[in-house]
PDB file of C-alpha atoms and ligand atoms in Angstrom:
ATOM      1  CA  MET A   1     120.203  98.231 101.935  1.00 92.00           C
ATOM      2  CA  SER A   2     120.135  96.056  98.844  1.00 98.00           C
ATOM      3  CA  THR A   3     119.976  96.849  94.937  1.00 98.00           C
ATOM      4  CA  VAL A   4     117.078  95.577  93.138  1.00 98.00           C
ATOM      5  CA  LEU A   5     116.292  95.391  89.482  1.00 98.00           C
ATOM      6  CA  TYR A   6     112.877  96.668  88.072  1.00 98.00           C
ATOM      7  CA  PRO A   7     112.818  95.771  84.353  1.00 98.00           C
ATOM      8  CA  GLY A   8     110.133  96.895  81.811  1.00 97.00           C
ATOM      9  CA  SER A   9     109.569  98.104  78.404  1.00 96.00           C
ATOM     10  CA  PHE A  10     108.017 101.387  79.954  1.00 97.00           C
ATOM     11  CA  ASP A  11     106.547 102.537  76.629  1.00 96.00           C
ATOM     12  CA  PRO A  12     105.675 104.912  78.226  1.00 97.00           C
ATOM     13  CA  PHE A  13     106.550 104.803  81.889  1.00 98.00           C
ATOM     14  CA  HIS A  14     103.233 105.756  83.976  1.00 98.00           C
ATOM     15  CA  VAL A  15     102.181 106.348  87.446  1.00 98.00           C
ATOM     16  CA  GLY A  16     101.807 102.612  88.221  1.00 98.00           C
ATOM     17  CA  HIS A  17     105.412 102.103  87.291  1.00 98.00           C
ATOM     18  CA  LEU A  18     106.319 104.915  89.573  1.00 98.00           C
ATOM     19  CA  ASP A  19     104.429 103.461  92.550  1.00 98.00           C
ATOM     20  CA  VAL A  20     106.349 100.244  92.042  1.00 98.00           C
ATOM     21  CA  VAL A  21     109.654 102.255  91.982  1.00 98.00           C
ATOM     22  CA  GLU A  22     108.742 104.203  95.253  1.00 98.00           C
ATOM     23  CA  GLN A  23     107.743 100.921  96.882  1.00 98.00           C
ATOM     24  CA  ALA A  24     110.947  99.051  95.758  1.00 98.00           C
ATOM     25  CA  ALA A  25     113.127 101.960  96.877  1.00 98.00           C
ATOM     26  CA  THR A  26     111.371 102.062 100.273  1.00 98.00           C
ATOM     27  CA  LEU A  27     111.704  98.319 100.831  1.00 98.00           C
ATOM     28  CA  PHE A  28     115.422  97.762  99.379  1.00 98.00           C
ATOM     29  CA  GLY A  29     116.991 101.281  99.301  1.00 98.00           C
ATOM     30  CA  SER A  30     118.477 101.101  95.795  1.00 98.00           C
ATOM     31  CA  VAL A  31     116.473 100.405  92.623  1.00 98.00           C
ATOM     32  CA  VAL A  32     117.940 100.212  89.103  1.00 98.00           C
ATOM     33  CA  VAL A  33     115.264 100.673  86.559  1.00 98.00           C
ATOM     34  CA  ALA A  34     116.094  98.570  83.414  1.00 98.00           C
ATOM     35  CA  VAL A  35     114.469  99.820  80.179  1.00 98.00           C
ATOM     36  CA  MET A  36     114.375  96.746  78.068  1.00 96.00           C
ATOM     37  CA  HIS A  37     113.026  95.221  74.915  1.00 89.00           C
ATOM     38  CA  ASN A  38     109.852  93.141  75.131  1.00 83.00           C
ATOM     39  CA  PRO A  39     109.909  90.539  72.371  1.00 80.00           C
ATOM     40  CA  ASP A  40     105.995  90.436  72.374  1.00 80.00           C
ATOM     41  CA  LYS A  41     106.082  94.280  71.483  1.00 76.00           C
ATOM     42  CA  PRO A  42     108.629  94.150  68.645  1.00 69.00           C
ATOM     43  CA  SER A  43     108.745  97.879  67.588  1.00 72.00           C
ATOM     44  CA  GLY A  44     107.812  99.970  70.626  1.00 82.00           C
ATOM     45  CA  ALA A  45     105.933 103.123  70.175  1.00 90.00           C
ATOM     46  CA  LEU A  46     108.742 105.392  71.584  1.00 94.00           C
ATOM     47  CA  PRO A  47     112.473 105.106  70.676  1.00 93.00           C
ATOM     48  CA  MET A  48     114.644 103.532  73.619  1.00 94.00           C
ATOM     49  CA  GLU A  49     116.497 106.890  74.383  1.00 95.00           C
ATOM     50  CA  GLN A  50     113.110 108.736  74.677  1.00 96.00           C
ATOM     51  CA  ARG A  51     111.864 106.001  77.217  1.00 97.00           C
ATOM     52  CA  VAL A  52     114.909 106.200  79.304  1.00 97.00           C
ATOM     53  CA  ALA A  53     114.506 110.014  79.281  1.00 98.00           C
ATOM     54  CA  MET A  54     110.987 109.936  80.385  1.00 98.00           C
ATOM     55  CA  VAL A  55     111.767 107.135  83.162  1.00 98.00           C
ATOM     56  CA  LYS A  56     114.619 109.524  84.466  1.00 98.00           C
ATOM     57  CA  SER A  57     112.580 112.668  84.680  1.00 98.00           C
ATOM     58  CA  SER A  58     109.507 110.615  86.237  1.00 98.00           C
ATOM     59  CA  VAL A  59     111.738 109.083  89.073  1.00 98.00           C
ATOM     60  CA  ALA A  60     114.149 112.120  89.583  1.00 98.00           C
ATOM     61  CA  HIS A  61     112.579 112.775  93.020  1.00 98.00           C
ATOM     62  CA  VAL A  62     112.907 109.419  94.363  1.00 98.00           C
ATOM     63  CA  LYS A  63     116.188 108.795  96.293  1.00 98.00           C
ATOM     64  CA  GLY A  64     118.427 105.756  95.460  1.00 98.00           C
ATOM     65  CA  VAL A  65     117.003 105.150  91.827  1.00 98.00           C
ATOM     66  CA  SER A  66     119.032 105.006  88.710  1.00 98.00           C
ATOM     67  CA  VAL A  67     117.874 104.294  85.165  1.00 98.00           C
ATOM     68  CA  GLU A  68     119.523 102.329  82.414  1.00 97.00           C
ATOM     69  CA  ALA A  69     118.916 100.819  79.107  1.00 97.00           C
ATOM     70  CA  PHE A  70     119.710  97.047  78.900  1.00 97.00           C
ATOM     71  CA  PRO A  71     119.780  94.896  75.867  1.00 94.00           C
ATOM     72  CA  GLY A  72     119.174  91.118  76.256  1.00 94.00           C
ATOM     73  CA  LEU A  73     117.882  89.232  79.186  1.00 97.00           C
ATOM     74  CA  ALA A  74     116.538  90.592  82.424  1.00 98.00           C
ATOM     75  CA  VAL A  75     118.517  88.211  84.492  1.00 98.00           C
ATOM     76  CA  ASP A  76     121.717  89.264  82.821  1.00 98.00           C
ATOM     77  CA  ALA A  77     120.947  92.812  83.602  1.00 98.00           C
ATOM     78  CA  ALA A  78     120.129  91.694  87.302  1.00 98.00           C
ATOM     79  CA  ARG A  79     123.610  89.909  87.442  1.00 98.00           C
ATOM     80  CA  ALA A  80     125.335  92.913  85.872  1.00 98.00           C
ATOM     81  CA  VAL A  81     124.176  95.383  88.653  1.00 98.00           C
ATOM     82  CA  LYS A  82     124.454  92.653  91.470  1.00 98.00           C
ATOM     83  CA  ALA A  83     120.787  92.865  92.161  1.00 98.00           C
ATOM     84  CA  LEU A  84     119.519  90.823  95.118  1.00 98.00           C
ATOM     85  CA  CYS A  85     116.372  90.062  92.959  1.00 98.00           C
ATOM     86  CA  ILE A  86     113.961  91.477  90.302  1.00 98.00           C
ATOM     87  CA  VAL A  87     111.094  93.430  91.274  1.00 98.00           C
ATOM     88  CA  LYS A  88     107.795  93.356  89.469  1.00 98.00           C
ATOM     89  CA  GLY A  89     104.485  95.150  90.168  1.00 98.00           C
ATOM     90  CA  LEU A  90     101.244  93.117  90.082  1.00 97.00           C
ATOM     91  CA  ARG A  91      97.957  94.980  89.217  1.00 94.00           C
ATOM     92  CA  THR A  92      95.550  92.114  88.295  1.00 93.00           C
ATOM     93  CA  PRO A  93      95.227  88.309  88.520  1.00 92.00           C
ATOM     94  CA  ALA A  94      96.164  88.368  84.772  1.00 93.00           C
ATOM     95  CA  ASP A  95      99.505  90.139  85.561  1.00 94.00           C
ATOM     96  CA  PHE A  96     100.100  87.355  88.039  1.00 96.00           C
ATOM     97  CA  GLU A  97      99.749  84.551  85.408  1.00 96.00           C
ATOM     98  CA  VAL A  98     102.191  86.337  83.101  1.00 95.00           C
ATOM     99  CA  GLU A  99     104.725  87.333  85.854  1.00 97.00           C
ATOM    100  CA  GLN A 100     104.626  84.014  87.541  1.00 97.00           C
ATOM    101  CA  GLN A 101     105.626  82.126  84.401  1.00 98.00           C
ATOM    102  CA  MET A 102     108.417  84.623  83.851  1.00 98.00           C
ATOM    103  CA  ALA A 103     109.729  84.513  87.331  1.00 98.00           C
ATOM    104  CA  HIS A 104     109.884  80.697  87.376  1.00 98.00           C
ATOM    105  CA  THR A 105     111.481  80.770  83.891  1.00 98.00           C
ATOM    106  CA  ASN A 106     114.073  83.380  85.135  1.00 98.00           C
ATOM    107  CA  PHE A 107     114.834  81.570  88.250  1.00 98.00           C
ATOM    108  CA  ALA A 108     115.183  78.287  86.331  1.00 98.00           C
ATOM    109  CA  VAL A 109     117.844  79.576  83.957  1.00 98.00           C
ATOM    110  CA  SER A 110     119.826  81.741  86.322  1.00 98.00           C
ATOM    111  CA  GLY A 111     118.950  81.418  90.073  1.00 98.00           C
ATOM    112  CA  VAL A 112     117.655  85.078  90.025  1.00 98.00           C
ATOM    113  CA  ARG A 113     114.565  85.402  92.049  1.00 98.00           C
ATOM    114  CA  THR A 114     111.588  87.732  91.587  1.00 98.00           C
ATOM    115  CA  VAL A 115     109.641  89.521  94.348  1.00 98.00           C
ATOM    116  CA  TYR A 116     106.194  91.098  93.503  1.00 98.00           C
ATOM    117  CA  VAL A 117     104.890  94.375  95.071  1.00 98.00           C
ATOM    118  CA  PRO A 118     101.030  94.982  94.790  1.00 97.00           C
ATOM    119  CA  CYS A 119     100.314  98.116  92.786  1.00 96.00           C
ATOM    120  CA  THR A 120      98.380 100.768  94.721  1.00 96.00           C
ATOM    121  CA  PRO A 121      94.575 100.066  93.875  1.00 95.00           C
ATOM    122  CA  ALA A 122      94.016 103.660  92.649  1.00 96.00           C
ATOM    123  CA  PHE A 123      96.552 102.883  89.783  1.00 96.00           C
ATOM    124  CA  SER A 124      95.583  99.362  88.923  1.00 94.00           C
ATOM    125  CA  PHE A 125      93.817 100.329  85.648  1.00 96.00           C
ATOM    126  CA  VAL A 126      96.654 102.219  84.368  1.00 97.00           C
ATOM    127  CA  SER A 127      98.304 100.489  81.260  1.00 96.00           C
ATOM    128  CA  SER A 128     100.981 101.923  78.684  1.00 96.00           C
ATOM    129  CA  ARG A 129      98.842 100.320  76.036  1.00 94.00           C
ATOM    130  CA  TYR A 130      95.834 102.645  76.754  1.00 96.00           C
ATOM    131  CA  ILE A 131      98.180 105.693  77.362  1.00 96.00           C
ATOM    132  CA  ARG A 132      99.590 105.129  73.798  1.00 95.00           C
ATOM    133  CA  ASP A 133      96.172 104.909  72.360  1.00 95.00           C
ATOM    134  CA  ILE A 134      94.832 108.006  73.843  1.00 96.00           C
ATOM    135  CA  ALA A 135      98.015 110.225  73.286  1.00 95.00           C
ATOM    136  CA  ALA A 136      98.116 109.001  69.689  1.00 93.00           C
ATOM    137  CA  ASN A 137      94.409 110.296  69.272  1.00 94.00           C
ATOM    138  CA  GLY A 138      95.072 113.790  71.033  1.00 93.00           C
ATOM    139  CA  GLY A 139      93.584 112.599  74.283  1.00 95.00           C
ATOM    140  CA  ASP A 140      94.384 113.805  77.828  1.00 97.00           C
ATOM    141  CA  VAL A 141      96.977 111.389  79.491  1.00 97.00           C
ATOM    142  CA  SER A 142      97.997 113.769  82.251  1.00 98.00           C
ATOM    143  CA  SER A 143      96.426 111.833  85.202  1.00 98.00           C
ATOM    144  CA  MET A 144      98.355 108.682  84.202  1.00 98.00           C
ATOM    145  CA  VAL A 145     101.993 109.888  83.662  1.00 98.00           C
ATOM    146  CA  HIS A 146     104.349 112.244  85.680  1.00 98.00           C
ATOM    147  CA  PRO A 147     103.642 115.774  84.982  1.00 98.00           C
ATOM    148  CA  SER A 148     107.081 116.153  83.749  1.00 97.00           C
ATOM    149  CA  ILE A 149     106.733 113.976  80.644  1.00 97.00           C
ATOM    150  CA  VAL A 150     103.156 115.001  79.617  1.00 96.00           C
ATOM    151  CA  HIS A 151     104.299 117.376  76.826  1.00 95.00           C
ATOM    152  CA  ASP A 152     106.996 115.294  75.290  1.00 95.00           C
ATOM    153  CA  LEU A 153     104.949 112.179  75.476  1.00 95.00           C
ATOM    154  CA  THR A 154     101.916 113.714  73.702  1.00 94.00           C
ATOM    155  CA  SER A 155     104.061 115.453  70.851  1.00 94.00           C
ATOM    156  CA  ALA A 156     105.833 112.192  70.320  1.00 94.00           C
ATOM    157  CA  LEU A 157     102.787 110.063  69.994  1.00 92.00           C
ATOM    158  CA  ASN A 158     100.066 112.231  68.899  1.00 88.00           C
ATOM    159  CA  ARG A 159      99.155 111.488  65.250  1.00 79.00           C
ATOM    160  CA  ARG A 160      96.632 114.434  65.013  1.00 66.00           C
ATOM    161  CA  LYS A 161      98.998 117.168  65.351  1.00 63.00           C
TER     162      LYS A 161
HETATM  163  O1  PNS B 201     106.656  96.345  80.725  1.00 70.29           O
HETATM  164  P1  PNS B 201     106.843  94.937  80.116  1.00 70.29           P
HETATM  165  O2  PNS B 201     106.586  95.162  78.598  1.00 70.29           O
HETATM  166  O3  PNS B 201     105.682  93.945  80.755  1.00 70.29           O
HETATM  167  O4  PNS B 201     108.121  94.243  80.395  1.00 70.29           O
HETATM  168  C1  PNS B 201     108.515  93.038  80.040  1.00 70.29           C
HETATM  169  C2  PNS B 201     110.032  92.713  80.083  1.00 70.29           C
HETATM  170  C3  PNS B 201     110.791  93.881  79.311  1.00 70.29           C
HETATM  171  C4  PNS B 201     110.278  92.940  81.629  1.00 70.29           C
HETATM  172  C5  PNS B 201     110.313  91.418  79.571  1.00 70.29           C
HETATM  173  O5  PNS B 201     109.885  91.376  78.221  1.00 70.29           O
HETATM  174  C6  PNS B 201     111.830  90.997  79.768  1.00 70.29           C
HETATM  175  O6  PNS B 201     112.296  90.681  80.765  1.00 70.29           O
HETATM  176  N1  PNS B 201     112.543  91.304  78.684  1.00 70.29           N
HETATM  177  C7  PNS B 201     113.885  91.048  78.471  1.00 70.29           C
HETATM  178  C8  PNS B 201     114.196  89.654  77.877  1.00 70.29           C
HETATM  179  C9  PNS B 201     114.177  88.459  78.745  1.00 70.29           C
HETATM  180  O7  PNS B 201     114.664  88.423  79.735  1.00 70.29           O
HETATM  181  N2  PNS B 201     113.222  87.345  78.486  1.00 70.29           N
HETATM  182  C10 PNS B 201     113.274  86.248  79.079  1.00 70.29           C
HETATM  183  C11 PNS B 201     111.789  86.310  79.891  1.00 70.29           C
HETATM  184  S1  PNS B 201     111.666  84.791  80.811  1.00 70.29           S
END
């Protein structure tokens, strides 16, 4: 069994992310989900504590998974938890372009490697960005996030309530 780090902003955590966690837990046995800041998304729609709580609730049924907020660099979080590698999910070729550059950069500066898992095709269209948009406008996001967070997510983001 090895520990791996799955970093992301998870703003919010959705069924595609859960699929990656489940695959990583099956492959490696132990997964630390690192809730992090993405400098390309400066503010974040949900506060960090709420994102962590939603990830915890969404992965509660998966054995060998823990969830923590980490400041700073993903490679430092990976070293802090003694992770074998970073795990990322790939939905589309566009994801690959972004992730490949990050993976090479992370390896160049730290020696920490990245392993990709392919997202289950049924979830390949799911994105946090559209979930935020739909929830903010009072739409139904229940098919894209874990049932345990639908209520809190909708109340946190809905601008029409
Ligand atoms: O879910 P996201 O927003 O695609 O996740 C991006 C994230 C948080 C994994 C990425 O922005 C990240 O690794 N942030 C931590 C800061 C860091 O390590 N920057 C160097 C990247 S090469």
